[in-house]
Coordinates of C-alpha atoms and ligand atoms in Angstrom, one line a residue:
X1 CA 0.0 0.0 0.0
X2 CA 0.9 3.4 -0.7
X3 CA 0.4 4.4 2.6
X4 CA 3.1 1.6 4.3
X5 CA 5.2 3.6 2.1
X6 CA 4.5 6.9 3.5
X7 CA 4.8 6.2 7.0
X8 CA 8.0 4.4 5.9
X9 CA 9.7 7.3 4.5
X10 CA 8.3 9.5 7.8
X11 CA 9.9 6.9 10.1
X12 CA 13.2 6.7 7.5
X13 CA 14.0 10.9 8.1
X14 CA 14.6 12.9 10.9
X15 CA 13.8 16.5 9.2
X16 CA 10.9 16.6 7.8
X17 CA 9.6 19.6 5.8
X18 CA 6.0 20.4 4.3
X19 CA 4.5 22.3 1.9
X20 CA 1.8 23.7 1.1
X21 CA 0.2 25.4 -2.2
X22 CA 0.6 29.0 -3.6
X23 CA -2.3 31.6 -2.3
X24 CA -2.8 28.6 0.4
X25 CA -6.3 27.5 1.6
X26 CA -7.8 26.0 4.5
X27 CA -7.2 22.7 3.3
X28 CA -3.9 23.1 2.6
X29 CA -3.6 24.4 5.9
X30 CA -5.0 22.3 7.2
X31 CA -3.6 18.9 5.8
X32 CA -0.2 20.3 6.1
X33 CA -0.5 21.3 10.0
X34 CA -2.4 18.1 10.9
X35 CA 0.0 16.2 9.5
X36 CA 3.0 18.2 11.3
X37 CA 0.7 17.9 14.5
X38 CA 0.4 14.3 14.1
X39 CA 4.4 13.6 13.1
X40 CA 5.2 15.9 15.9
X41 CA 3.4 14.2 18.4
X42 CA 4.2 10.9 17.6
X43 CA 8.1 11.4 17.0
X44 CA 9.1 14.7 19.1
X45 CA 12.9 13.9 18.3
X46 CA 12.2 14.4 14.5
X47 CA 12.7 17.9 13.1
X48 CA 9.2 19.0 11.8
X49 CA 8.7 22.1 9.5
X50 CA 5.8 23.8 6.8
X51 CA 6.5 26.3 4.6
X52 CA 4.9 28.6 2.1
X53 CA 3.0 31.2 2.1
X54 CA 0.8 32.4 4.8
X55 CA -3.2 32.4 5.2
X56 CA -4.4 35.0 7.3
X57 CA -8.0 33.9 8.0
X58 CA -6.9 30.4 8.8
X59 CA -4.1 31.8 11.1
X60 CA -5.6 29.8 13.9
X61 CA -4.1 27.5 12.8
X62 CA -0.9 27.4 12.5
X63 CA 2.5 29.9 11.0
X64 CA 4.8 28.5 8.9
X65 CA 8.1 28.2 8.7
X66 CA 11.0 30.2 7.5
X67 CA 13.8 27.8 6.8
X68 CA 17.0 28.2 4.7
X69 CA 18.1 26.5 1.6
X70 CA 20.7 24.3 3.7
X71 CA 17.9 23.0 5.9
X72 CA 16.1 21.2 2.9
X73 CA 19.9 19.2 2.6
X74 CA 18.8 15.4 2.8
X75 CA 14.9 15.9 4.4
X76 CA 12.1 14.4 3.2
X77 CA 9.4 17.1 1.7
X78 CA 5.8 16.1 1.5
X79 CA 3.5 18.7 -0.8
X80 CA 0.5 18.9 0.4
X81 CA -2.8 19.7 -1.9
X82 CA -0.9 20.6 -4.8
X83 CA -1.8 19.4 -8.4
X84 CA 1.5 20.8 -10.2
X85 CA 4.8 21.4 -9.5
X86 CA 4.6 25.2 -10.0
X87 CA 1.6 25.6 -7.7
X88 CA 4.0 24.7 -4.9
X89 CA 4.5 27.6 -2.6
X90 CA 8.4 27.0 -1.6
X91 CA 9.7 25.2 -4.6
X92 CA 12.7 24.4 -2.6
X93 CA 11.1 20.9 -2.1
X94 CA 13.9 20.1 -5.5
X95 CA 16.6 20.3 -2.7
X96 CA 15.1 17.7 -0.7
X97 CA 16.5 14.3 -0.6
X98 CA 13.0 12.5 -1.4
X99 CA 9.5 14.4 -2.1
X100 CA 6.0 12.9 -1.4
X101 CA 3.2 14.2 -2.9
X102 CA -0.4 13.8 -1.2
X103 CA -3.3 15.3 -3.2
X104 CA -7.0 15.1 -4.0
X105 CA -6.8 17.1 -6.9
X106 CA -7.1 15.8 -10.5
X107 CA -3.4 15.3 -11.8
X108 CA -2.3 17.7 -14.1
X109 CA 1.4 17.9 -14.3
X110 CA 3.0 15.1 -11.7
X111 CA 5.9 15.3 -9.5
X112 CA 7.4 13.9 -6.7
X113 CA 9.3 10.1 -6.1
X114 CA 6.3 9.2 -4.4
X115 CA 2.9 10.3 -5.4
X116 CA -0.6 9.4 -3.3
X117 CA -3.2 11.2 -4.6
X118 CA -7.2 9.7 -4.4
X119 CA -9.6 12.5 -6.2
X120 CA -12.2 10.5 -4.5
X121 CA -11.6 12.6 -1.2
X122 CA -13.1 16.0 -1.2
X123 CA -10.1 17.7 1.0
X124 CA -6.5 16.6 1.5
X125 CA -7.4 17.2 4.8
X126 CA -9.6 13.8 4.8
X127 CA -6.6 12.2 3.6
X128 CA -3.9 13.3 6.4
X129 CA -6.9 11.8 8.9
X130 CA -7.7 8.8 7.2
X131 CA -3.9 8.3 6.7
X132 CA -4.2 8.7 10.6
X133 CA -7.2 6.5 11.4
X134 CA -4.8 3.9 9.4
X135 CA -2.3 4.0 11.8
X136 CA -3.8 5.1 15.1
X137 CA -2.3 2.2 16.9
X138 CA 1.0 3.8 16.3
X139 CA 0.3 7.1 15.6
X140 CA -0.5 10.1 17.5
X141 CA -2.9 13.0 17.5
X142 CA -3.5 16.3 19.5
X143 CA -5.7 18.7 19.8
X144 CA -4.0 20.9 16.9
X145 CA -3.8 18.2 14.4
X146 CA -7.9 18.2 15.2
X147 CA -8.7 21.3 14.5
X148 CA -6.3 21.7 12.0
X149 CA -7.8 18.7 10.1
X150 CA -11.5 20.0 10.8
X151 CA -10.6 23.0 9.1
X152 CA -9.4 21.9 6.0
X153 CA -12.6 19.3 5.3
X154 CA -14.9 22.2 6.6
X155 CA -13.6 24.7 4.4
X156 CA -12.9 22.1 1.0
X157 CA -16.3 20.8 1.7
X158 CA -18.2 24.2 1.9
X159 CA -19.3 23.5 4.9
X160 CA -20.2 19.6 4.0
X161 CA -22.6 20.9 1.4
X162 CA -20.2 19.4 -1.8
X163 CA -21.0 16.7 -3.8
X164 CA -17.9 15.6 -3.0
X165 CA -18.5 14.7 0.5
X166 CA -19.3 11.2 1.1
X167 CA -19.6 8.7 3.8
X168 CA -16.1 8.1 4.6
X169 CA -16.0 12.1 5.5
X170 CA -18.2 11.9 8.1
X171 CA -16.7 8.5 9.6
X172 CA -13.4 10.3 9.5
X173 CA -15.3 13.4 11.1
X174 CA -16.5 12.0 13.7
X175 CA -13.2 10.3 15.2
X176 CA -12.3 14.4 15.8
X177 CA -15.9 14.6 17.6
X178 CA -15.4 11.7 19.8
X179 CA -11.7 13.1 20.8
X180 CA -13.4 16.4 22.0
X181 CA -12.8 19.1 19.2
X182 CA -14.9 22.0 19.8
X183 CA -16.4 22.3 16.1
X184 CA -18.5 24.9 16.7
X185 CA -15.4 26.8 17.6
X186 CA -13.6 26.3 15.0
X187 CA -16.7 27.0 12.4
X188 CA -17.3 30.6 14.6
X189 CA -13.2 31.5 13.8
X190 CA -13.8 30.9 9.6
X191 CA -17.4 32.6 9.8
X192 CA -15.5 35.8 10.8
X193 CA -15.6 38.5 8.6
X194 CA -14.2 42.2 8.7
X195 CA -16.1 45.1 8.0
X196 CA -15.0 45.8 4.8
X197 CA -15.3 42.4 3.6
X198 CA -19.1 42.4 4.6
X199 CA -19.1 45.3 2.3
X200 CA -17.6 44.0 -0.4
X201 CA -19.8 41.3 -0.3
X202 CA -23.1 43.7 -0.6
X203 CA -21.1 44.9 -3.9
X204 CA -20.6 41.9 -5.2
X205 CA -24.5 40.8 -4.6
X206 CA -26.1 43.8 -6.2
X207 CA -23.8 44.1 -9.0
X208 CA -23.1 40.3 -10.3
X209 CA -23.7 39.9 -14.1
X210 CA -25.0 37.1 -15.9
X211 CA -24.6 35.5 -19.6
X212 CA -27.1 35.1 -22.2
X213 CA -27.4 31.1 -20.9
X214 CA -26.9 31.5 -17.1
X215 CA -22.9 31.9 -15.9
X216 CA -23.5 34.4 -13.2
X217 CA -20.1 36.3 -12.7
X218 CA -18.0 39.3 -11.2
X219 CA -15.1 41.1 -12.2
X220 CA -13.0 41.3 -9.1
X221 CA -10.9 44.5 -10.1
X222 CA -8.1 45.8 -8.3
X223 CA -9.4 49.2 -8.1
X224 CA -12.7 47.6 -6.5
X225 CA -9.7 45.4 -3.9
X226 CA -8.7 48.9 -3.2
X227 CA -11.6 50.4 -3.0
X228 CA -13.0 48.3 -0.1
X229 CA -9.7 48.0 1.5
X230 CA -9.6 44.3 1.9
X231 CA -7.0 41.5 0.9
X232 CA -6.9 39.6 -2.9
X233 CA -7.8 36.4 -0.8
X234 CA -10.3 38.0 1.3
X235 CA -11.8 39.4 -1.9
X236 CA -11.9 35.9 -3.8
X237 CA -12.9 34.0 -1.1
X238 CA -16.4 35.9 -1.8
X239 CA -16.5 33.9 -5.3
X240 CA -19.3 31.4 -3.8
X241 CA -21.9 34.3 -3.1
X242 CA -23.0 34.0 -6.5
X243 CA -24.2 29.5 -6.0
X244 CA -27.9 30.8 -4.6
X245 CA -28.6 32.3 -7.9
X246 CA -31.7 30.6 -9.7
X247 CA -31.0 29.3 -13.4
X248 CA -27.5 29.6 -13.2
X249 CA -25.2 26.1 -12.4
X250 CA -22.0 28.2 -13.2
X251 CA -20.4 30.9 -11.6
X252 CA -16.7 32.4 -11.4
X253 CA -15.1 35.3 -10.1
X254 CA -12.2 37.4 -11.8
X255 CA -9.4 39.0 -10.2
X256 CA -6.3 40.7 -10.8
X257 CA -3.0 39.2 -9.2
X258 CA 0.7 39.5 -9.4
X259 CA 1.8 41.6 -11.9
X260 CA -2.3 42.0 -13.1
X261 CA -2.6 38.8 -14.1
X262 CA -6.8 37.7 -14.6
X263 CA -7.5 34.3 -12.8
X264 CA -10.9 32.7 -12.9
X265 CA -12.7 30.8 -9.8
X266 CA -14.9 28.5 -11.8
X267 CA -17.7 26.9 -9.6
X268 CA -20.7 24.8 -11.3
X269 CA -23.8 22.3 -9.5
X270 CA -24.4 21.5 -12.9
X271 CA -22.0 20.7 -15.9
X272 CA -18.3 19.8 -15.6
X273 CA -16.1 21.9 -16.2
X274 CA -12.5 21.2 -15.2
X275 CA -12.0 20.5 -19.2
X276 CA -12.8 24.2 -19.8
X277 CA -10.4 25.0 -16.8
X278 CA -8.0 22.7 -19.1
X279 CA -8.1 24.9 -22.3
X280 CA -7.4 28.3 -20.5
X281 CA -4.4 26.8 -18.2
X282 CA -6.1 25.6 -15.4
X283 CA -7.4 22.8 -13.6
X284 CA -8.8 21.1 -10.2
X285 CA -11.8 19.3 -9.8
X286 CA -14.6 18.7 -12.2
X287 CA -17.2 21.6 -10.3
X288 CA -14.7 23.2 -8.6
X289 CA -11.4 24.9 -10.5
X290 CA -9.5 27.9 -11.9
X291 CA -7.9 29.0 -14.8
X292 CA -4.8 31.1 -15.7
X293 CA -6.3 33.8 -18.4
X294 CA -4.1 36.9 -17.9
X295 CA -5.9 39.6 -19.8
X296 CA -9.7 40.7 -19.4
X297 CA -10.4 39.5 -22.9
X298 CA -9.6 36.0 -22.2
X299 CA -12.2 36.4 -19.1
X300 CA -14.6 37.0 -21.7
X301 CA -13.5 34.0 -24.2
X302 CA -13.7 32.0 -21.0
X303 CA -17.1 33.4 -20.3
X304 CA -18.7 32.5 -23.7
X305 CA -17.1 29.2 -23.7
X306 CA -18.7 28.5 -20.4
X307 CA -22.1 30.1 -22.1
X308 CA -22.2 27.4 -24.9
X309 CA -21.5 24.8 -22.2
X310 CA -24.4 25.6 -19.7
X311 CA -26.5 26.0 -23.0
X312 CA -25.7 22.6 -23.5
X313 CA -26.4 21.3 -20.2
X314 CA -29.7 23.1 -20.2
X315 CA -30.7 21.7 -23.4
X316 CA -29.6 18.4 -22.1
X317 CA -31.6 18.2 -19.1
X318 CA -35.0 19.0 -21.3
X319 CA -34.7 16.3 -23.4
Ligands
MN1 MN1 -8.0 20.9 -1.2

């Protein structure tokens, strides 16, 4: 089993480094600190460290690491919720001495010497625990790795409203019930939101567009970022205010990153539509993914692609 070869290679090194994804999420989050938590507990003489970026509103749980190049000198990296290679946040994980990939993403471009990834799990985060629940007899858990792993199947999960959810996540769930996580807790620190957020979020509601066919939509500018003074994560975390809308089972939000650079959040409770994540450099899950598109036109050639394809669906489902 893949796994026996996981725990293998965790027994095998004594610095052990994780990483996480670029603009990191909760799941990332929290599969990565879980499974630092767990390793941690279970082996305090082992040298434990994440890196990447940091996630402000999943601070809670835990800061990563600032490490230098030597340190990655014969450790063993394990990437965490990352499809491709240059989604990793610190691509120093090439320095390692072996890298382990764990993902429930669809593949797009591999890496790593070992690679367990099961798309059938709607969070990473339901991997690190299952990967737990596997190994319990050996392993250890605290309370960080509990609320660590709570947050990253919470947040991946929308809340356990996903298709993606099935019964293995609530079986998994519950083992972090029955060792006395304070859920409620946990889902009061992620329903947090600032002032300005709340705002932003009014804007977003009254001034959503819509295609001829039903892809509801926003332009996330960076004058409108600025404008409402909040952070580009806090602004696309909004993207799934626009799933309520009636007649349409497609909806993205645009923004501007690095350097201006237009990204798409593509959401759908209807079609696929990872394949049209595929054509505009993108990828993730089949209702759930994003795409590289760099200018505003491309938004809008991504737009009436995705127009055609909900026509499609629509048409589809009367027949
Ligand atoms: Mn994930």
């Amino acid at each position: 089993m893949i796994q026996d070869q996981i725990l293998e290679k965790i027994k095998e090194y004594k610095k052990i480094i994780i990483h996480i994804h670029k603009r990191p999420d909760g799941d990332c989050y929290g599969a990565g600190f879980g499974l630092k938590n767990i390793i941690k507990e279970t082996y305090p003489e082992k040298e434990v460290y994440l890196v990447g970026e940091e996630a402000e509103y999943v601070s809670y749980v835990g800061t990563p690491d600032k490490l230098e190049d030597e340190m990655f000198k014969g450790a063993l990296s394990i990437v965490v919720d990352t499809a491709s290679e240059d989604r990793v946040s610190d691509g120093r994980f090439k320095l390692s001495d072996f890298v382990i990939k764990i993902d429930h993403h669809i593949p797009v471009n591999d890496y790593g010497d070992l690679m367990y990834v099961d798309t059938t799990r709607p969070a990473s985060a339901q991997i690190i625990l299952e990967f737990f629940l596997r190994y319990k007899d050996e392993l250890k858990f605290n309370m960080e790795a509990a609320i660590a792993l709570y947050t990253g199947i919470v947040t991946d999960t929308g809340r356990f409203r996903f298709r993606s959810v099935n019964s293995d996540t609530f079986r998994s769930v519950a083992y972090l019930l029955d060792y006395g996580l304070d859920f409620v807790e946990v889902l009061n620190k992620l329903s947090v939101k600032s002032e300005n957020l709340l705002k932003l979020q009014g804007y977003v509601l009254l001034n959503f567009k819509k295609t001829e066919n039903g892809v509801a939509y926003i332009k996330m500018t960076n004058e409108l970022v600025e404008e409402f003074d909040v952070s580009l994560e806090e602004a696309t975390s909004l993207v799934n205010e626009l799933s309520q809308l009636e007649d349409c089972p497609v909806w993205m939000l645009f923004a501007e990153y690095e350097e201006d650079f237009v990204r798409a959040r593509m959401r759908s409770k209807g079609p696929a539509i990872d394949k049209l994540a595929n054509q505009y450099d993108g990828g993730g899950h089949a209702l759930a993914c994003g795409a590289n598109l760099g200018t505003w036109d491309k938004a809008d050639e991504l737009l009436a692609d995705a127009d055609i394809l909900v026509k499609e669906y629509k048409e589809n489902l009367d027949k």
